[in-house]
CSV table of C-alpha atoms and ligand atoms in Angstrom, one decimal:
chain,number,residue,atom,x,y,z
A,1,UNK,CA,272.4,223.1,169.5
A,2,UNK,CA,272.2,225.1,166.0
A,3,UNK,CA,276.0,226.4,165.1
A,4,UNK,CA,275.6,230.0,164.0
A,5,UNK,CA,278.6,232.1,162.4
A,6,UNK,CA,278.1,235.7,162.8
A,7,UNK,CA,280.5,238.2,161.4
A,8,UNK,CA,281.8,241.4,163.1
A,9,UNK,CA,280.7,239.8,166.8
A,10,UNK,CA,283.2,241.7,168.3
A,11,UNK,CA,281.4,245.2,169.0
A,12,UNK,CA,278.2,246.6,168.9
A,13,UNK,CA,275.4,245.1,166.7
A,14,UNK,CA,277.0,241.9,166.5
A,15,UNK,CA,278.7,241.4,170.0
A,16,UNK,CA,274.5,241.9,170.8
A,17,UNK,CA,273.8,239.5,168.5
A,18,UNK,CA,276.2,237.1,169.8
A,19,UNK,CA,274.7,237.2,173.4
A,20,UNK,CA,270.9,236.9,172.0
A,21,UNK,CA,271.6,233.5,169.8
A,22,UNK,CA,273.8,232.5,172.8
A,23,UNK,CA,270.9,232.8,175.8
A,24,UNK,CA,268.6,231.1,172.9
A,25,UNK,CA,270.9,227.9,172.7
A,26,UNK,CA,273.1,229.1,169.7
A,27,UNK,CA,276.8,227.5,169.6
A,28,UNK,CA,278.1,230.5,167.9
A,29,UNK,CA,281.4,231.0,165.8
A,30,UNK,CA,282.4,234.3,165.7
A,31,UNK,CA,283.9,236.6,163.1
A,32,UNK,CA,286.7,239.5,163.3
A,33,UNK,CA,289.4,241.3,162.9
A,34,UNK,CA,290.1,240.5,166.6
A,35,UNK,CA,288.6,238.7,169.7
A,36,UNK,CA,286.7,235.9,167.9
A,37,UNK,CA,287.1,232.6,167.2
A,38,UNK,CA,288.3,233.3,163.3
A,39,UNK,CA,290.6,235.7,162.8
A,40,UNK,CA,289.9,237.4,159.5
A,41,UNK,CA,289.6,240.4,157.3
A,42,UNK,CA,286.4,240.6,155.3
A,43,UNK,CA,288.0,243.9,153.3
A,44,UNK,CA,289.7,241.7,150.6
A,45,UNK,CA,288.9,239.1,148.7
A,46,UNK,CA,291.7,236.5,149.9
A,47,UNK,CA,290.2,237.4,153.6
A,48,UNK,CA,287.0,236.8,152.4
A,49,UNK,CA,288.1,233.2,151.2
A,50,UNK,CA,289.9,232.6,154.3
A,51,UNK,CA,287.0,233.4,156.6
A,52,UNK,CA,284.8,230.8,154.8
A,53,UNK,CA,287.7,227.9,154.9
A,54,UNK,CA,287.7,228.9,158.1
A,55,UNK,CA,284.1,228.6,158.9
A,56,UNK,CA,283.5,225.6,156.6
A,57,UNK,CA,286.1,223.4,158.7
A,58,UNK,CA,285.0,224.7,161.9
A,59,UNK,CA,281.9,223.6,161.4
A,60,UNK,CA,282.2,220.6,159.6
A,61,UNK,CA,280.8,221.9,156.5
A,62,UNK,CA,277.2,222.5,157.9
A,63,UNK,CA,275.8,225.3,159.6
A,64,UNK,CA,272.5,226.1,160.9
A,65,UNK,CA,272.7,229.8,160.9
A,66,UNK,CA,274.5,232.4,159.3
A,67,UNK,CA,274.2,236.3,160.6
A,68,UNK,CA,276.4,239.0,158.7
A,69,UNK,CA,277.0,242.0,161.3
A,70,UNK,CA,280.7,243.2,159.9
A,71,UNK,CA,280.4,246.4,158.4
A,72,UNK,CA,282.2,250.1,158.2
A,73,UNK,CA,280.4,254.1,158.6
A,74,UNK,CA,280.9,256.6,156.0
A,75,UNK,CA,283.7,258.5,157.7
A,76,UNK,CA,286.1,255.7,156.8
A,77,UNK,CA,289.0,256.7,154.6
A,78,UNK,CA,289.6,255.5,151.5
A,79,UNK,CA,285.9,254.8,151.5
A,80,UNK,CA,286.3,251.7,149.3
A,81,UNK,CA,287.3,250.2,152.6
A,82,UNK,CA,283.4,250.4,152.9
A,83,UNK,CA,282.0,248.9,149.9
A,84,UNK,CA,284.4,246.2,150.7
A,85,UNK,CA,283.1,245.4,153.8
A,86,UNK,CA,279.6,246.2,154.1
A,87,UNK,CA,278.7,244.7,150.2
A,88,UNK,CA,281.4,242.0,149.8
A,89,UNK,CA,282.0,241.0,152.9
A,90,UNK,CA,278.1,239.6,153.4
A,91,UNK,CA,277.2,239.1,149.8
A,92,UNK,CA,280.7,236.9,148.9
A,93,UNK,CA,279.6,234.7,152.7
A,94,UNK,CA,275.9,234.4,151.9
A,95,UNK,CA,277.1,232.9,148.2
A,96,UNK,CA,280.0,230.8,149.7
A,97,UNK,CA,278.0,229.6,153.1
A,98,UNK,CA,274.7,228.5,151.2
A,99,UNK,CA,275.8,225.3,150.5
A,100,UNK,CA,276.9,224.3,154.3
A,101,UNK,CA,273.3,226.1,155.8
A,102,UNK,CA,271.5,223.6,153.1
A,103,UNK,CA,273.3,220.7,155.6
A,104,UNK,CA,271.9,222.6,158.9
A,105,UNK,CA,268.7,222.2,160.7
A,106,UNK,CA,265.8,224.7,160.2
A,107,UNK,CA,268.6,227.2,158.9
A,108,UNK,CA,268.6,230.8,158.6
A,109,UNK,CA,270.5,233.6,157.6
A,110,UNK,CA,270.1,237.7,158.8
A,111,UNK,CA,272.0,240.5,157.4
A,112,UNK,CA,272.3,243.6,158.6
A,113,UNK,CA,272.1,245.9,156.3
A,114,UNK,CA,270.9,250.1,157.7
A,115,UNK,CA,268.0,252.6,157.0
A,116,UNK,CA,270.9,254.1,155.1
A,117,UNK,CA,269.5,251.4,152.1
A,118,UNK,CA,266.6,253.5,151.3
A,119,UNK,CA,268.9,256.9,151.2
A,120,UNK,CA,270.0,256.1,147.3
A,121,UNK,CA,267.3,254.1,145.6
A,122,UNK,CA,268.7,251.2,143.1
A,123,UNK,CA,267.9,253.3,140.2
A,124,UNK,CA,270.0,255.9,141.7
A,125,UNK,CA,272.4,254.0,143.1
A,126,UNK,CA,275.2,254.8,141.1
A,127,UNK,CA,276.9,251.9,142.6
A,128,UNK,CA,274.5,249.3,141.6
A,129,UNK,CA,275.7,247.7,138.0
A,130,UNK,CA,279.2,247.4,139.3
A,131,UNK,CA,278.1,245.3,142.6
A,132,UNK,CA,275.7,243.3,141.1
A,133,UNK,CA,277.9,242.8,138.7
A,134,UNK,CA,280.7,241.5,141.4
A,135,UNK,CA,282.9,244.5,140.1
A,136,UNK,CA,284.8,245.3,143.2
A,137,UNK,CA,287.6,247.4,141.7
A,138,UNK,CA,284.7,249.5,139.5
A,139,UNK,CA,282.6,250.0,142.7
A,140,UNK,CA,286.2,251.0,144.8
A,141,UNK,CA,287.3,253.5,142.2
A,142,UNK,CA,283.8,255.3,141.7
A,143,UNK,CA,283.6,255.7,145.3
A,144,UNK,CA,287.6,256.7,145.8
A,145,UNK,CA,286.7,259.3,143.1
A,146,UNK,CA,283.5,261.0,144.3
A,147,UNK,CA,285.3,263.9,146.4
A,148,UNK,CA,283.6,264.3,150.0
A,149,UNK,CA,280.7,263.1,149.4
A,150,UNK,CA,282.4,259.5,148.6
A,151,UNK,CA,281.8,258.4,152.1
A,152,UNK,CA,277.9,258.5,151.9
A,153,UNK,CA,278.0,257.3,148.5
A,154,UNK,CA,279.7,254.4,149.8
A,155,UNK,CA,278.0,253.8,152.9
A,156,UNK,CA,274.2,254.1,151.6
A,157,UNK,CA,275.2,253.0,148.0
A,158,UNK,CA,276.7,249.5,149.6
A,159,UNK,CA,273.7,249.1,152.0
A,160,UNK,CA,270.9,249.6,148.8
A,161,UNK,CA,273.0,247.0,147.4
A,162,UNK,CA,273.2,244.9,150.5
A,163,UNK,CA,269.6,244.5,150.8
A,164,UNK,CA,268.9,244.3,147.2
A,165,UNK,CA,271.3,241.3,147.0
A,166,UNK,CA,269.4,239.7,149.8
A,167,UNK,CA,266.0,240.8,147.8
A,168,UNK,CA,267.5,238.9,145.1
A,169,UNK,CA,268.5,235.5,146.5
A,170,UNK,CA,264.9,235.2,148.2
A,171,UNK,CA,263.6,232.5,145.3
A,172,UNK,CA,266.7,230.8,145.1
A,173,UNK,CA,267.6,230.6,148.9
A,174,UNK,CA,263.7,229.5,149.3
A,175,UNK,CA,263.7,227.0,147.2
A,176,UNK,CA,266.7,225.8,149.1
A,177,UNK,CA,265.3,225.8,152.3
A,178,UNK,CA,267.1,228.5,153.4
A,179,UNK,CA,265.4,231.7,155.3
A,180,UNK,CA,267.1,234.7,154.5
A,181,UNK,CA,266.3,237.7,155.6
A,182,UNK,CA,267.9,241.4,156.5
A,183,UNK,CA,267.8,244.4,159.3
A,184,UNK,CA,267.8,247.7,159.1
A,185,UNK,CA,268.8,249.6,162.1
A,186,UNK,CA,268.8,253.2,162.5
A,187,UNK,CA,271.2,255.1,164.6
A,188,UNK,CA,272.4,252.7,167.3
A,189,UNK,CA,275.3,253.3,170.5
A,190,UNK,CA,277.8,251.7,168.8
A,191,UNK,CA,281.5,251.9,168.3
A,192,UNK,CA,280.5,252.9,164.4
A,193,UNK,CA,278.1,255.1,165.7
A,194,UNK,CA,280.5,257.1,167.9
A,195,UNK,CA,283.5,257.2,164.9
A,196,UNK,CA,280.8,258.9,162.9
A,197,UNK,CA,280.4,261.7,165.9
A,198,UNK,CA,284.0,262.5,166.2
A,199,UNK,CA,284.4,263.2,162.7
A,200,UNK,CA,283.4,266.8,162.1
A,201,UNK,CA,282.7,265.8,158.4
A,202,UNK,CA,279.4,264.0,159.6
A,203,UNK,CA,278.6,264.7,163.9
A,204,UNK,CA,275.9,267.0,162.5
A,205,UNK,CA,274.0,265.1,160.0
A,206,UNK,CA,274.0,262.0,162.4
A,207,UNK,CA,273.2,264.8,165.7
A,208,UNK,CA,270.0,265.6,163.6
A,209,UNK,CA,268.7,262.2,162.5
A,210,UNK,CA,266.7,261.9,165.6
A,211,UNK,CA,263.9,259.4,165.6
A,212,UNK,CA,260.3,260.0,166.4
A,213,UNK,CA,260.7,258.0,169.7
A,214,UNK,CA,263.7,260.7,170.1
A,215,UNK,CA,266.7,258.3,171.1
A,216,UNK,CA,268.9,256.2,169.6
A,217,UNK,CA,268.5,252.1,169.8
A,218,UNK,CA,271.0,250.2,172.1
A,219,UNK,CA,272.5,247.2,170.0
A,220,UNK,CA,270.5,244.9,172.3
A,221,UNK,CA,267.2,246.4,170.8
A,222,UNK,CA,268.7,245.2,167.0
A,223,UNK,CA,270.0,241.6,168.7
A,224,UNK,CA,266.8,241.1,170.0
A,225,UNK,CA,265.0,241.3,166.2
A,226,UNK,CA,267.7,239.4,165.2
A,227,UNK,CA,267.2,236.5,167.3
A,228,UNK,CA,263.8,236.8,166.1
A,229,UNK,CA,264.4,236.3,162.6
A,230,UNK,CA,267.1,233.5,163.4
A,231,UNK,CA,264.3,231.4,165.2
A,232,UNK,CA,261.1,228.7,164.9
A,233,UNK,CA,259.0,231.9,165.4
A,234,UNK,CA,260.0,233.3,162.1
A,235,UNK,CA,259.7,230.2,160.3
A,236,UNK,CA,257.5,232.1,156.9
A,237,UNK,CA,259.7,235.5,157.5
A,238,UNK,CA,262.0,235.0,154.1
A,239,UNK,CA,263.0,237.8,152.0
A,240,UNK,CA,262.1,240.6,154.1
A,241,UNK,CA,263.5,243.6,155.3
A,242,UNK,CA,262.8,244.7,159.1
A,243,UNK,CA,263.5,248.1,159.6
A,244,UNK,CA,264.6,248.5,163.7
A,245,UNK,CA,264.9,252.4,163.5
A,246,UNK,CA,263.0,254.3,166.4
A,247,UNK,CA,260.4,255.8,163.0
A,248,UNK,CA,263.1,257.6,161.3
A,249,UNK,CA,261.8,255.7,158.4
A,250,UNK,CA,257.9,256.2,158.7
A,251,UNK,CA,259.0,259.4,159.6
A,252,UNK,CA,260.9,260.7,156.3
A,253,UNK,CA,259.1,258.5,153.8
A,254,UNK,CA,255.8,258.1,154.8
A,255,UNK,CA,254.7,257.1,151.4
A,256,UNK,CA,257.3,255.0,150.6
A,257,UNK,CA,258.0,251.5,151.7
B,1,NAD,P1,280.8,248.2,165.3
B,1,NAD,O1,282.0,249.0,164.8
B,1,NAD,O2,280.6,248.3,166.7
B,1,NAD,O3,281.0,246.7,164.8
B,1,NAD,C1,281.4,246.4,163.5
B,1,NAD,C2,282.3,245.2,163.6
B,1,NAD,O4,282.7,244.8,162.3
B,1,NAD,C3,283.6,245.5,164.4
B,1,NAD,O5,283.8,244.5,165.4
B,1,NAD,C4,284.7,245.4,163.4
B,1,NAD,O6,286.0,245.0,163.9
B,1,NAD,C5,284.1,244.5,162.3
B,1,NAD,N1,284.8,244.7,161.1
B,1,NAD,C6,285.0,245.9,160.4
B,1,NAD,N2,285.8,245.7,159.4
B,1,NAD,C7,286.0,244.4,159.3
B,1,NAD,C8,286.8,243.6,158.4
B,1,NAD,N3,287.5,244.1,157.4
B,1,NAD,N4,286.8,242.2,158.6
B,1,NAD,C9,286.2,241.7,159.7
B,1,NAD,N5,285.4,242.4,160.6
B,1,NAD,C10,285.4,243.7,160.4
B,1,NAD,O7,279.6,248.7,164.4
B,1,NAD,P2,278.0,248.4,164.5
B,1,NAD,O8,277.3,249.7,164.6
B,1,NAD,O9,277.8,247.3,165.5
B,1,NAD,O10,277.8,247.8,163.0
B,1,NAD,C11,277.3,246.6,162.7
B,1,NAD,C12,276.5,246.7,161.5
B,1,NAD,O11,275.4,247.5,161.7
B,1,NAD,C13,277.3,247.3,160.3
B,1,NAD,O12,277.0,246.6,159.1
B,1,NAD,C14,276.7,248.7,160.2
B,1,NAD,O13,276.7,249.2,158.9
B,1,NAD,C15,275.2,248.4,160.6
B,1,NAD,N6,274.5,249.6,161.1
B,1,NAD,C16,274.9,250.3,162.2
B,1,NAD,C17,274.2,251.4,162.6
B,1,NAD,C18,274.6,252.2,163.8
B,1,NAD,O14,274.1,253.3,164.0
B,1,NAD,N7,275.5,251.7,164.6
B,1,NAD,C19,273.1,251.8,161.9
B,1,NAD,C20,272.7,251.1,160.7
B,1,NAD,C21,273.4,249.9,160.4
C-alpha cells in the first residue's frame, strides 16, 4: 500500500484528496493545523521542520507519495501569513521530503498551486528573486508593505512562485526518479473559497470570475486530477502544470499557455 503525506487534508482540496488516494489504496498521513495525523503549522520555519521529523519518522524515512494541498486566500491578514504557507510551506517539504520519496515505490509528488500563477508572470512577479532566493523575511515585508493590494500580491505572487519552483526541480527530481508535478484549480467550494466571499475587500472580483462552463469546481473534481497525477496512469506526466479551472484560463489567455 504506497504511504502518501498530504498537507492541509483537513478541508476542501485536500480533505478531497485524502478520500481519492484513500479509495485508490493510499495509506495516507495527513497534515494540519488540526484533525490529522500530524499536528503542525507550515507558517514558520520551525513548523515546517517539525512537520517533516514528523513525517520522516512516521513513515520510516520512505514515502511513496507526497501531495502539498496547505495553503491561504488573499484576504488573510498580515498577508505574509500567505507567502508563508502557500510558497514555503510546499517548496521547504518538496526539498526536505525528496530524499525519503527516492526510498518509495513508483513515487510521486502533486502540488497544488491556482490559476492565480499565471495572474503575475515571473518577470513581473515582484516576489520572485526573494523566494527563489529562500528570502522569507524579504518576501514577508514586501508583501506587509504593498497597501491593499498586498493580499493579491501575495496570493498570485506566491502561486507563480509555487509552480515555478516545481518547473524548476523537474530535471533534478527526474533524474531522481521522482514524478513531480502541480494543479491549478480555479474557483472551487471550499472553506478558502467562502473566506474570500465574506470579505467585502474581494466577494466581487471572485463573484465575477465565472468560468466558461459557468460554475465553480467541487474539491472532488481537483482530487479526482490529483489521483490521476499520483498514479501508474501518469507514469511520463513530470513537470507539468494541469490547470482544473472550468476555461477561466483558455478563456482570459487564449494565446497564452
Ligand atoms: P481550505 O481552507 O479548505 O483548506 C486549506 C487547508 O490548509 C486547511 O485545512 C488549513 O487548516 C490548512 N492550512 C492553512 N494554514 C496552514 C498552516 N499554517 N499549517 C498547516 N496547514 C495549514 O482551502 P482549499 O481551497 O481546499 O485550498 C487548498 C489549496 O488549493 C490551497 O493551496 C489553495 O491556494 C488552492 N486553491 C484553492 C482554490 C479555491 O478556489 N478554493 C483555487 C485555486 C487554488
Amino acid at each position: 500500500m504506497p504511504c502518501t503525506l498530504i498537507t492541509g487534508s483537513a478541508s476542501g482540496i485536500g480533505a478531497a484528496a485524502r478520500e481519492a488516494l484513500v479509495a485508490a489504496g493510499h495509506d495516507v498521513i495527513g497534515v494540519d493545523l488540526r484533525n490529522a495525523e500530524i499536528i503542525g503549522d507550515l507558517s514558520t520555519a520551525a513548523g515546517r521542520a517539525q512537520v517533516i521529523a514528523a513525517a520522516l519518522q512516521r513513515c520510516g524515512g520512505r514515502l511513496d507519495g507526497l501531495v502539498l494541498c496547505a495553503g491561504l486566500g488573499a484576504q488573510v491578514q498580515p498577508p505574509s501569513l500567505t507567502v508563508s504557507v502557500n510558497y514555503f510551506g510546499a517548496v521547504e517539504l518538496l526539498d526536505g521530503l525528496l530524499p525519503a520519496l527516492q526510498r518509495g515505490a513508483q513515487p510521486a509528488a502533486v502540488v497544488i498551486s491556482s490559476v492565480a500563477s499565471a495572474h503575475l508572470p515571473w518577470d513581473r512577479n515582484p516576489l520572485a528573486a526573494a523566494l527563489e532566493a529562500g528570502d522569507e523575511a524579504k518576501a514577508q515585508a514586501v508583501v506587509n508593505g504593498a497597501g491593499p493590494q498586498g493580499g493579491n500580491l501575495a496570493y498570485a505572487g506566491s502561486k507563480n512562485a509555487l509552480t515555478v519552483a516545481v518547473r524548476r526541480r523537474a530535471p533534478a527530481w527526474g533524474r531522481a526518479g521522482v514524478r513531480l508535478n502541480s494543479v491549478a484549480p480555479g474557483a472551487t467550494e471550499t472553506p478558502l473559497l467562502q473566506a474570500g466571499l465574506d470579505d467585502p475587500r474581494y466577494a466581487e472580483a471572485i463573484q465575477k470570475f465565472i468560468p466558461p462552463l459557468g460554475r465553480r469546481a467541487e474539491p472532488a473534481e481537483i482530487a479526482s486530477v490529483v489521483a490521476f497525477l499520483m498514479g501508474p496512469a501518469a507514469s511520463y506526466v513530470h513537470g507539468a502544470q494541469i490547470v482544473v479551472d472550468g476555461g477561466i484560463d483558455a478563456a482570459g489567455r487564449p494565446t497564452q499557455f
